[in-house]
CSV table of C-alpha atoms (C1' of nucleotides) in Angstrom, one decimal:
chain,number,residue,atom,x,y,z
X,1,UNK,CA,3.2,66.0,42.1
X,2,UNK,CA,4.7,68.1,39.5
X,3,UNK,CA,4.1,65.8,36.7
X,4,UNK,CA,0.0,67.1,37.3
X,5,UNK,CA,1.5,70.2,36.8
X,6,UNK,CA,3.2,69.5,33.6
X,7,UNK,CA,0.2,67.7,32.4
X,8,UNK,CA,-1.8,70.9,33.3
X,9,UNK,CA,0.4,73.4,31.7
X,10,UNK,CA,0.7,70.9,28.6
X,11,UNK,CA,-3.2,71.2,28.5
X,12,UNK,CA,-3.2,75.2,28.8
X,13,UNK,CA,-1.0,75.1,25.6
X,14,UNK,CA,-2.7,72.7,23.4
X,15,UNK,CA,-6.4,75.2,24.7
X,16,UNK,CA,-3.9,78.2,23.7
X,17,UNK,CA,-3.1,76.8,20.4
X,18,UNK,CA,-6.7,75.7,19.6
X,19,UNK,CA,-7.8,79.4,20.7
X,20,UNK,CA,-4.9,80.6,18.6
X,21,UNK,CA,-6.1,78.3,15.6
X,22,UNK,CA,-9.5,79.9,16.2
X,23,UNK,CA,-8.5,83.0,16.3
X,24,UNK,CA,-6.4,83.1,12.8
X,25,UNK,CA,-9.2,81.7,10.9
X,26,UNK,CA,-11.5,84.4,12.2
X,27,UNK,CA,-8.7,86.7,10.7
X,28,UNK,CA,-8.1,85.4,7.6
X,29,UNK,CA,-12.0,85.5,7.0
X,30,UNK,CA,-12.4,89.0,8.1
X,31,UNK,CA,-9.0,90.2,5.4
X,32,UNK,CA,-10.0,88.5,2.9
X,33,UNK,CA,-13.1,86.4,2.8
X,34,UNK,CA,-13.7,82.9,3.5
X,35,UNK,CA,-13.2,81.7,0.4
X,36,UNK,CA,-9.5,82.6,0.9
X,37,UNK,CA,-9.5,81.0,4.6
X,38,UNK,CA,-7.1,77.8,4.0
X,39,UNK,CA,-5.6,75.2,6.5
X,40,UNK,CA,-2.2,76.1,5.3
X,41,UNK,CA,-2.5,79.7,5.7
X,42,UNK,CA,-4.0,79.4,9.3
X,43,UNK,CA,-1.2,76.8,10.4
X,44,UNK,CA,0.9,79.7,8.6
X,45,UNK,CA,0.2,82.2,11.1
X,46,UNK,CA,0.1,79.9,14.1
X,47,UNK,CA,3.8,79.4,13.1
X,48,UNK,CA,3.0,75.5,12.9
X,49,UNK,CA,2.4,73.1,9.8
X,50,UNK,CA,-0.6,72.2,8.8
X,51,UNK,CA,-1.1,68.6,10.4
X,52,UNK,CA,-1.3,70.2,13.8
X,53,UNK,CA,-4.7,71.5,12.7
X,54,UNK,CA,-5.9,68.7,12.7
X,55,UNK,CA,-5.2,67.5,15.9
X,56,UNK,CA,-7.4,69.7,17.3
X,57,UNK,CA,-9.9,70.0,14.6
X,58,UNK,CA,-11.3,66.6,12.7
X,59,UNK,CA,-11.5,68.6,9.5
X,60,UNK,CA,-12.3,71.9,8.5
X,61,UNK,CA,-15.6,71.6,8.4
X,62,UNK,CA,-15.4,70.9,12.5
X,63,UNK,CA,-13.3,74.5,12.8
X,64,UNK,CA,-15.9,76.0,11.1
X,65,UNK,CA,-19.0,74.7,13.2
X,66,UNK,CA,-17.0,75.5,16.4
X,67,UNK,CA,-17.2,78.9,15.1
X,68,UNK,CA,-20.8,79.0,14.5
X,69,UNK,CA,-21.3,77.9,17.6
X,70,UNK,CA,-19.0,80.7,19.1
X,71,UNK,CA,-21.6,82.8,17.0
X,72,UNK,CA,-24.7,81.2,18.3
X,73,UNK,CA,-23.4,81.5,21.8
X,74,UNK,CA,-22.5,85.3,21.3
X,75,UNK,CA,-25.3,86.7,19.8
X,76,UNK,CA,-27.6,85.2,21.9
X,77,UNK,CA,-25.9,87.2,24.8
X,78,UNK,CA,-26.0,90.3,23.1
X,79,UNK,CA,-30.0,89.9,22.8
X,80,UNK,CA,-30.2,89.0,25.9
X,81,UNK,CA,-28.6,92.4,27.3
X,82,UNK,CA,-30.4,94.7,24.5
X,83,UNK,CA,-33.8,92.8,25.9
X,84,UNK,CA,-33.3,94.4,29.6
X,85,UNK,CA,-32.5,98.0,28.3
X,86,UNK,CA,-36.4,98.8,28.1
X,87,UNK,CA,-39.9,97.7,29.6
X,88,UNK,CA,-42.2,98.4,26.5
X,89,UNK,CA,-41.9,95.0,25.1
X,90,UNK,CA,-42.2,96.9,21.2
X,91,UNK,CA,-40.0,99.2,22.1
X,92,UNK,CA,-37.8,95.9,23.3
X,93,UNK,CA,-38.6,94.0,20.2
X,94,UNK,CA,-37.1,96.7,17.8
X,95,UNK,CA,-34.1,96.9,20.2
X,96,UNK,CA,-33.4,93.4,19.5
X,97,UNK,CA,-33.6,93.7,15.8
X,98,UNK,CA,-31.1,96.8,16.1
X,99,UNK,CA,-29.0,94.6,18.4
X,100,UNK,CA,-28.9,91.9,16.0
X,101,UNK,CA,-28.3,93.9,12.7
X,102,UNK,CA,-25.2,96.2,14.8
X,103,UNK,CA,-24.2,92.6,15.6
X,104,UNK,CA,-24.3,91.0,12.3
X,105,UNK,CA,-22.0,93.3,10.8
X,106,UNK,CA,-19.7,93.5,13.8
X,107,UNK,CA,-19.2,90.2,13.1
X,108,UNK,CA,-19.6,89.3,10.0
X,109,UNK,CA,-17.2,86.2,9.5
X,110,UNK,CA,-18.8,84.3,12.4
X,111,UNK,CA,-22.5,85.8,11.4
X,112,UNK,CA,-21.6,84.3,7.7
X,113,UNK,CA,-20.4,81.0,9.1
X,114,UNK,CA,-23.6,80.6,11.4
X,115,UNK,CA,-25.9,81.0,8.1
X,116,UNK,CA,-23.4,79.6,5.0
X,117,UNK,CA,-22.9,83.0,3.6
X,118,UNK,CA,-20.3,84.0,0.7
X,119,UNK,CA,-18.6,81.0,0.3
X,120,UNK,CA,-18.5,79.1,3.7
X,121,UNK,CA,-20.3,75.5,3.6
X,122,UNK,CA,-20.8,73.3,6.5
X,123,UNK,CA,-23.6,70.7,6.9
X,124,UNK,CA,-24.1,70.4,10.6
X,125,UNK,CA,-26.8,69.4,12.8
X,126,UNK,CA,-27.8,73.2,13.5
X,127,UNK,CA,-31.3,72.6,14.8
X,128,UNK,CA,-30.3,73.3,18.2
X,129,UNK,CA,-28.1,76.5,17.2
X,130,UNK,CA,-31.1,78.5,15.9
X,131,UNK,CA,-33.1,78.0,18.9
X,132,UNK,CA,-30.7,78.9,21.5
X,133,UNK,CA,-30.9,82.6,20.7
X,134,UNK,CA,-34.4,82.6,20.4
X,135,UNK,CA,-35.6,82.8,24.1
X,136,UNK,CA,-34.8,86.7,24.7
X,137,UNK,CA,-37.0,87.6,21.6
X,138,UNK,CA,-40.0,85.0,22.7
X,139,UNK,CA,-40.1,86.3,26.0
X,140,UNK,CA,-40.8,89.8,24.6
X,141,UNK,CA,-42.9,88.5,22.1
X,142,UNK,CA,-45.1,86.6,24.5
X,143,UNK,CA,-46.0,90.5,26.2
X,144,UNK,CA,-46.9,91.2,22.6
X,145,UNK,CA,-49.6,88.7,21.9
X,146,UNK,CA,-53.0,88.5,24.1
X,147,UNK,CA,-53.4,84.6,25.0
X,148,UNK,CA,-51.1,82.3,23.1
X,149,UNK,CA,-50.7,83.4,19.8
X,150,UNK,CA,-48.5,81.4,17.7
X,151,UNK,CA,-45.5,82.6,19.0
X,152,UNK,CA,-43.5,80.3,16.9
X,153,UNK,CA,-44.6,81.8,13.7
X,154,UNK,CA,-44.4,85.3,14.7
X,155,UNK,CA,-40.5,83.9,16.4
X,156,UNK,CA,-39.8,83.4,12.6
X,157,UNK,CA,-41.1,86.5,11.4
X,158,UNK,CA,-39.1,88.4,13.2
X,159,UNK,CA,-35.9,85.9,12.8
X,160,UNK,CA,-36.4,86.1,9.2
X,161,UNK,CA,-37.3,90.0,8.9
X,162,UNK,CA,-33.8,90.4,11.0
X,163,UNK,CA,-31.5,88.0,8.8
X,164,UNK,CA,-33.4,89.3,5.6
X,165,UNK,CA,-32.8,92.7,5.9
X,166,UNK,CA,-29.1,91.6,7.1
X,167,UNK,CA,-28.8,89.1,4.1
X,168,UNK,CA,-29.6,91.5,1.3
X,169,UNK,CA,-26.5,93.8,2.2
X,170,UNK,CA,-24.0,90.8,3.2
X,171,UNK,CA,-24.8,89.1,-0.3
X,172,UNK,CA,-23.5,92.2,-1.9
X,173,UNK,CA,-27.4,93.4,-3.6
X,174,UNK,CA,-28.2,96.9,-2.4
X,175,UNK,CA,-24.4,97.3,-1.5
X,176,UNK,CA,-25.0,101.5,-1.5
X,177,UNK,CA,-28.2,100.9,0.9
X,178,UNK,CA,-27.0,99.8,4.0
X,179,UNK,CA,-28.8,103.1,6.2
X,180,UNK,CA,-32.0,102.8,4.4
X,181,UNK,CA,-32.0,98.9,5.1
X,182,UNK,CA,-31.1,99.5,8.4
X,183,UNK,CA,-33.7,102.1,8.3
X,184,UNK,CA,-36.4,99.6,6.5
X,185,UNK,CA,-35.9,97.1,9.4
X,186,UNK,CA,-35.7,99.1,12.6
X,187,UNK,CA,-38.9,100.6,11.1
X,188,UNK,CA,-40.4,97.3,10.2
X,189,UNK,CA,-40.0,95.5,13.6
X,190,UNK,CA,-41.9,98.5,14.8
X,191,UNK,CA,-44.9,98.2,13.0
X,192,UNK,CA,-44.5,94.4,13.0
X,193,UNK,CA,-45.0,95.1,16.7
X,194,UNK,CA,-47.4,97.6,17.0
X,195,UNK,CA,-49.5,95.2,14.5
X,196,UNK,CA,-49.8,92.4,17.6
X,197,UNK,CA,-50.6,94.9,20.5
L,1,UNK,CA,-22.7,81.0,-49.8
L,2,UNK,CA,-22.6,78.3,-48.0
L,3,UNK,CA,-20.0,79.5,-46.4
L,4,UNK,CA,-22.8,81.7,-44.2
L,5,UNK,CA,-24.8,78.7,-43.6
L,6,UNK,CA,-21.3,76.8,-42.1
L,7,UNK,CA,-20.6,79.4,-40.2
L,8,UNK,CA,-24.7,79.8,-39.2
L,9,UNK,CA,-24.1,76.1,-37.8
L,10,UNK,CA,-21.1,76.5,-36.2
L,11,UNK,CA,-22.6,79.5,-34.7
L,12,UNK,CA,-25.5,77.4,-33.0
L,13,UNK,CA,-23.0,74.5,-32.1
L,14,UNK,CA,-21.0,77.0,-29.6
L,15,UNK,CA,-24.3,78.2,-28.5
L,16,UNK,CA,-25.5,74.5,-27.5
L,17,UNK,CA,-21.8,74.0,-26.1
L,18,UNK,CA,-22.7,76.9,-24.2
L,19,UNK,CA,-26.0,75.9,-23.0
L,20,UNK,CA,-24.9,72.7,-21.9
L,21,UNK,CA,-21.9,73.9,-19.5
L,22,UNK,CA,-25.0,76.1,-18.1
L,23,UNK,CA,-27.0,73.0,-17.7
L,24,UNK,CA,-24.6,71.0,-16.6
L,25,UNK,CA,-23.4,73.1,-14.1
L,26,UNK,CA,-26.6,73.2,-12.5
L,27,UNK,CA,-27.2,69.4,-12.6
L,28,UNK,CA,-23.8,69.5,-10.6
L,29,UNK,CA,-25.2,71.9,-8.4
L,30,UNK,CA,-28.6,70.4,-7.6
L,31,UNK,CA,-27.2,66.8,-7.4
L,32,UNK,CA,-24.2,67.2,-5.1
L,33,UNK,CA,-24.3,71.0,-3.9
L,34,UNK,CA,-22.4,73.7,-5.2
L,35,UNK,CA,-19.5,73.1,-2.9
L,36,UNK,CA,-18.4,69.9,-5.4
L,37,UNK,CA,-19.3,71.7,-8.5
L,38,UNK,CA,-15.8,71.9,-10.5
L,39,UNK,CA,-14.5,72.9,-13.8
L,40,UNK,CA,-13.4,69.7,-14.2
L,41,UNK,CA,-16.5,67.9,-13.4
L,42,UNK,CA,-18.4,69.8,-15.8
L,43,UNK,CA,-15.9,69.1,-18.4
L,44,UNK,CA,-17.0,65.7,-17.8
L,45,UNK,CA,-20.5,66.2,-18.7
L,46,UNK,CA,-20.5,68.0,-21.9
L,47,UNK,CA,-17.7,65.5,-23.2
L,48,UNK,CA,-14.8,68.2,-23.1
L,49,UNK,CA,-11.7,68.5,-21.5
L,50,UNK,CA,-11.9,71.6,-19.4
L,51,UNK,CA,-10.3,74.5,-21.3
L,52,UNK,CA,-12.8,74.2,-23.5
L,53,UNK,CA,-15.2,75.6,-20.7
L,54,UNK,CA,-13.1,78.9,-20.9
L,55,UNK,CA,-13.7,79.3,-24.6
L,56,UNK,CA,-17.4,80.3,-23.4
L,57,UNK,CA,-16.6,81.9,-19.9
L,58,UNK,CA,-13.6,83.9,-18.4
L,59,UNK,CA,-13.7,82.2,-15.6
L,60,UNK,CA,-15.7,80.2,-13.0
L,61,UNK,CA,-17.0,83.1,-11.5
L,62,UNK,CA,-18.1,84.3,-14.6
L,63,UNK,CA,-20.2,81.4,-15.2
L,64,UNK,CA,-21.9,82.0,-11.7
L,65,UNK,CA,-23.0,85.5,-12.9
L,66,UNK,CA,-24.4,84.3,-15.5
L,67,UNK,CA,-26.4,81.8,-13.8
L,68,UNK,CA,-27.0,84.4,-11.0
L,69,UNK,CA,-28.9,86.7,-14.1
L,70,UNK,CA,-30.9,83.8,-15.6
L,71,UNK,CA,-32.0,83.1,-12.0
L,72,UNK,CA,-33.3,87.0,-11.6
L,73,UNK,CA,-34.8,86.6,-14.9
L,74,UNK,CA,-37.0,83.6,-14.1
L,75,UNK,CA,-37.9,84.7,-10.7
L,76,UNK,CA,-39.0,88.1,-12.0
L,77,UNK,CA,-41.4,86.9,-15.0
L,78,UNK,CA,-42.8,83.9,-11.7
L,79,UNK,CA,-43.5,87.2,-9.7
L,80,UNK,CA,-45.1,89.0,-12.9
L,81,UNK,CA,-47.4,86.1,-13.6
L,82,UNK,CA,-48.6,85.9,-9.8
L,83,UNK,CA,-49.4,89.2,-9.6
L,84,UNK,CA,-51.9,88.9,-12.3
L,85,UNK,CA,-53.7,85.8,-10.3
L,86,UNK,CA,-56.0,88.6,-8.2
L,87,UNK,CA,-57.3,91.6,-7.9
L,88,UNK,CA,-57.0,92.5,-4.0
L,89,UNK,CA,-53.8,94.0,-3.2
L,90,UNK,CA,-53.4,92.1,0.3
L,91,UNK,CA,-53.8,88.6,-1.7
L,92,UNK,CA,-51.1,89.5,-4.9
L,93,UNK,CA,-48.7,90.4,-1.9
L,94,UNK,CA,-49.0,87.2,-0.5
L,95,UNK,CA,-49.7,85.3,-3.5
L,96,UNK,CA,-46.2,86.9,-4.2
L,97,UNK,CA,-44.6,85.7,-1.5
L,98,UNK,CA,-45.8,82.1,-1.8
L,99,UNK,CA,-44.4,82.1,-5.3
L,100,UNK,CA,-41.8,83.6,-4.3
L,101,UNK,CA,-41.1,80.8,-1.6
L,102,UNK,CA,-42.0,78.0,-4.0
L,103,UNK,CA,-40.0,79.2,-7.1
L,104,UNK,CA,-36.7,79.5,-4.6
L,105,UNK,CA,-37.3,75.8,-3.4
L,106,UNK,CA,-38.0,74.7,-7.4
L,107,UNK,CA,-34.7,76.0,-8.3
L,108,UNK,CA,-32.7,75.9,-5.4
L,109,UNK,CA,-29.2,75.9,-6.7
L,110,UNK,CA,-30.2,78.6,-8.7
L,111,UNK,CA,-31.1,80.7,-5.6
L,112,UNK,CA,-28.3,80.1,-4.0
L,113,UNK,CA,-25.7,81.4,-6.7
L,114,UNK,CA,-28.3,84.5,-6.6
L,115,UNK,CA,-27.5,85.1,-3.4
L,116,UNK,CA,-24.1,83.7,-2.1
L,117,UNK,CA,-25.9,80.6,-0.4
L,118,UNK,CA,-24.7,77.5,0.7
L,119,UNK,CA,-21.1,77.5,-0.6
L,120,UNK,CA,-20.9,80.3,-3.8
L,121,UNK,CA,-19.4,82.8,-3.7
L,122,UNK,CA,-19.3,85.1,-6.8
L,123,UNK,CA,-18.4,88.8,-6.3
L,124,UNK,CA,-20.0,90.9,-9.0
L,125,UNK,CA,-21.8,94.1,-9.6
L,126,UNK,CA,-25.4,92.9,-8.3
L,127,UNK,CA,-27.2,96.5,-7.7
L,128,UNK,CA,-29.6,95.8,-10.7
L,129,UNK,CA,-30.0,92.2,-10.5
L,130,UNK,CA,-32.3,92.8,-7.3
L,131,UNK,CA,-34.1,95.8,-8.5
L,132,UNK,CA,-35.3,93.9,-11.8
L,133,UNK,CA,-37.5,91.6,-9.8
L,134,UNK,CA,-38.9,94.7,-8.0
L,135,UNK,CA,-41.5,96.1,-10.7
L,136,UNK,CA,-44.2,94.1,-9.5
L,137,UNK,CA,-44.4,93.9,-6.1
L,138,UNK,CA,-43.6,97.8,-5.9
L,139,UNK,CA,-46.6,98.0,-7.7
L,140,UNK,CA,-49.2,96.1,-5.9
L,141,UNK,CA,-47.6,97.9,-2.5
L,142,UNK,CA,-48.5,101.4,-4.2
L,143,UNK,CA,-51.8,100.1,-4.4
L,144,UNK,CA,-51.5,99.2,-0.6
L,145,UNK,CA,-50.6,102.5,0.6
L,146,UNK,CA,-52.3,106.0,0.8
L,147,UNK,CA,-50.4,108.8,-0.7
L,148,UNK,CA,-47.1,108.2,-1.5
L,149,UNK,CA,-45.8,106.0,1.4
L,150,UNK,CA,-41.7,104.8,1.6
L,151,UNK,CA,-42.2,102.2,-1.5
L,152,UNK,CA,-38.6,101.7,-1.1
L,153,UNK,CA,-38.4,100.9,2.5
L,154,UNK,CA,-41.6,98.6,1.9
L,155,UNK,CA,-40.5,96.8,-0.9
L,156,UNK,CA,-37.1,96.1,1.2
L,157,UNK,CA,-39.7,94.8,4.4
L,158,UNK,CA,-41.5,92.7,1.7
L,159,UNK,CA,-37.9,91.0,0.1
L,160,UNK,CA,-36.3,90.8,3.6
L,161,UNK,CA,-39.5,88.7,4.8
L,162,UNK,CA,-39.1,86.4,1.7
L,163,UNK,CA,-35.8,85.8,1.4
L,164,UNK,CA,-35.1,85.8,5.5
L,165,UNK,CA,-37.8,82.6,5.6
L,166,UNK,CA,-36.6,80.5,2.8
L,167,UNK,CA,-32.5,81.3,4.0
L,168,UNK,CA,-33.6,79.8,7.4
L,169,UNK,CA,-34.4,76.7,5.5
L,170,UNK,CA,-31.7,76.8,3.4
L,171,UNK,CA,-28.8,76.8,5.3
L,172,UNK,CA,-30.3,73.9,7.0
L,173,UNK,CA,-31.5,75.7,10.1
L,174,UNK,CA,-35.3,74.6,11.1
L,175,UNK,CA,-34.9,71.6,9.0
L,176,UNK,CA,-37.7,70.0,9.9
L,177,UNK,CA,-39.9,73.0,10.4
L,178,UNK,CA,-40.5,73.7,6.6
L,179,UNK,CA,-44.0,73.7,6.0
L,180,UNK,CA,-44.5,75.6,9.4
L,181,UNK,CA,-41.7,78.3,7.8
L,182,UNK,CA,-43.4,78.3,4.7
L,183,UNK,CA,-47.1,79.2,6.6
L,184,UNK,CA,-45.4,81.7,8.7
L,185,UNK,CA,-44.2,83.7,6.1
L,186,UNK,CA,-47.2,83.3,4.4
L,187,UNK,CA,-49.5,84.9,7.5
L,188,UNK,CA,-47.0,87.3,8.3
L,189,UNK,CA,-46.9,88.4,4.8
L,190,UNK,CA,-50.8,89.4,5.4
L,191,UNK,CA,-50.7,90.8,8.1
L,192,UNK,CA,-47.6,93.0,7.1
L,193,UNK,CA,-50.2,93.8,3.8
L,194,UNK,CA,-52.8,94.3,6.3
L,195,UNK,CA,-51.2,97.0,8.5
L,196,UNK,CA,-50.7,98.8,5.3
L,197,UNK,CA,-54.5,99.8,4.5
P,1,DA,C1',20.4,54.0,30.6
P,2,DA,C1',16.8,51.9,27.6
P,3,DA,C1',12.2,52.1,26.0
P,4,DT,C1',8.3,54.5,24.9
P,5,DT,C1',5.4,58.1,24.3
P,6,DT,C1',4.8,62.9,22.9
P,7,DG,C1',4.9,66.7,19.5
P,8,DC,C1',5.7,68.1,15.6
P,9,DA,C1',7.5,68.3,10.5
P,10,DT,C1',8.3,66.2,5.7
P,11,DA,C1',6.3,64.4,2.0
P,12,DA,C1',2.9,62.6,-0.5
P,13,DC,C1',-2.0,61.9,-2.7
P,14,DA,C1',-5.8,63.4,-5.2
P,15,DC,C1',-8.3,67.2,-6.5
P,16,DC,C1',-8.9,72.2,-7.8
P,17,DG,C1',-8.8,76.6,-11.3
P,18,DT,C1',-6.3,78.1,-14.9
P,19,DT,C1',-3.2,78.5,-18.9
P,20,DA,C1',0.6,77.6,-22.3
P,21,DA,C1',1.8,74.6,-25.9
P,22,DG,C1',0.8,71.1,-29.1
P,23,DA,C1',-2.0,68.3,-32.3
P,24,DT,C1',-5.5,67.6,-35.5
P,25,DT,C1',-9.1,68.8,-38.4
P,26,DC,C1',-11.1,71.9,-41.5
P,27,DC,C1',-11.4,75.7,-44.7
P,28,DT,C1',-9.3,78.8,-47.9
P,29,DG,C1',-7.0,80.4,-51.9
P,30,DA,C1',-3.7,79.8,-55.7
E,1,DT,C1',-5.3,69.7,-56.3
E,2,DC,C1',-2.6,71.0,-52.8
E,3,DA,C1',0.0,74.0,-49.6
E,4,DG,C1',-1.0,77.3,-46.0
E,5,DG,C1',-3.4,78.8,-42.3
E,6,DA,C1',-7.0,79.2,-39.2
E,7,DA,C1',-10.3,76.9,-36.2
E,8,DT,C1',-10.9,73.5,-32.6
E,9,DC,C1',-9.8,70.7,-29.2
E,10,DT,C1',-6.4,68.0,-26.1
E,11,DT,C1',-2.2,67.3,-23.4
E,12,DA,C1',0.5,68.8,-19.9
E,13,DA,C1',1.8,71.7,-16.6
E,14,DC,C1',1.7,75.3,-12.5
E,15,DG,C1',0.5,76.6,-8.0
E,16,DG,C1',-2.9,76.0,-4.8
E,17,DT,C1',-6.3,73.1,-1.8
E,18,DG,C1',-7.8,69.4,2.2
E,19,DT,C1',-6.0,65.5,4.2
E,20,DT,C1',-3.0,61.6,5.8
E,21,DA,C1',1.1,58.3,6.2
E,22,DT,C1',5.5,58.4,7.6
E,23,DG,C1',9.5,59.8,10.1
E,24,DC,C1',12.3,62.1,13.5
E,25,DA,C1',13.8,64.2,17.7
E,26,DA,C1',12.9,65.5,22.2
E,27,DA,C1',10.7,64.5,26.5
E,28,DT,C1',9.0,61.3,29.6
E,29,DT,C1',8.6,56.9,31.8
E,30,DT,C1',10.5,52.5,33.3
DNA sequence: AAATTTGCATAACACCGTTAAGATTCCTGA
DNA sequence: TCAGGAATCTTAACGGTGTTATGCAAATTT
């Protein structure tokens, strides 16, 4: 049956011109901000009009929480490989942070989609986002703390130390700090984790 | 004269104009989100058409900044007054941080324009807007720490800790997990003050 | 070959920030 | 007192935005 095959390649080309929608709205924000980042201009550089965006996308707002969700999903992998590269579970812990702050600003369109940063609002259900990259840091957590310490709390703590520290640069304060608030976190984490043992 | 008196009144007219865009734009803000705050909107409110709005301010953005100052203004002088609550070092740092948490919930739409949350997006020159709040908690951290410790990369441990906790529940992460955010920050606040004996 | 579905574009709506031009009121000075 | 001008505000417009109804042409099915 070649009609299965033209059904298949037709649904190769609508994925390629999703990815391709995806892709131009991660470069528009990353030019020139997301404030910037409009339907028209992304249907602009997918060579299409603007209407076709929405036949992959429901609005906007749905583009945008795909991204975050390409976010979630990518982070979380990266702490999961910066996890294995050492035993010492502090020595793990501050490796995550460093992960996550390298990370951040590797990616900072999808990192300020995932958190409503500079200009991006989307109200989704994101319970469920936050939580999936939190595994990898519990784990090492849990070597940290004799019995069960709340492991939620100190989760947060070091979630929060991590997008803090990451927060105060992004938002534009300290703009001329960036080392020494890399600095103040790596060295943070460290006593943060020295402060459970 | 009375021709200093008219011009004495007119004088505190364009200052009440002036205070209630400011007002108005944060009703806007609080009631609907900054996302659906417009020019036109605020217009409304005061009982103008909107050019008048850029009699006061150059722009939108403009009137962002100066929200984003009063913001650092009131937050500082709420950090001032907490330090003076105790004596203990450990308990002003955390009594800092809890009235730092409670005055960022109190005026929420106020925080946000501070820091590019939840849909604003204003880019100015913020370097000292940050450092004005510092004073006080530098202070009681100097009291914390023997000799002369990194202040700096403290101070940035404390902040990141504050702010990272409250922009979890802000950008709607952990939802339902606000009072257990708010007691996180608060233990891992003395603890971090602990470590620093 | 006719009918229908698919795949896209054109065009419109209401809203946005911003500004140029006009109208009206008020004050000034002769 | 009354013309001239400044102060004060509005109307109207421009280009941009997200979104949707309509339309058209090609491809597919019957």
């Amino acid at each position: 049956m070649e009609q299965t095959s033209h059904k298949a390649r037709r649904q190769r080309e609508i994925e390629t011109q999703r990815e391709a929608i995806l892709e131009a709205t991660r470069q528009l924000a990353r030019q020139n901000g997301w404030p910037k980042v409009s339907i028209r201009k992304i249907a602009d550089i997918v060579q299409y009009t603007p209407p076709l965006i929405y036949e992959h996308f429901k609005n906007k707002e749905a583009l945008l929480i795909e991204l975050e969700a390409v976010g979630f999903g990518k982070l979380r992998r990266t702490l999961d490989e910066a996890r294995q590269r050492s035993g010492d579970p502090v020595l793990q812990l501050v490796a995550l942070a460093e992960a996550y702050w390298e990370w951040a600003f590797a990616h900072a369109e999808l990192y300020q989609v995932m958190f409503n940063l500079e200009g991006v609002q989307a109200t989704s259900p994101r319970e469920t986002a936050l939580r999936e990259a939190g595994p990898a840091v519990t784990e090492t957590l849990r070597q940290l703390v004799l019995f069960s310490g709340p492991l939620d709390e100190l989760f947060f703590n070091w979630w929060a130390m991590c997008h803090g520290h990451v927060c105060l640069i992004m938002s534009g304060h300290l703009q001329g700090h960036r080392s020494a608030i890399r600095q103040a976190l790596l060295s943070g984490t460290e006593r943060f984790a020295q402060g459970l043992r």
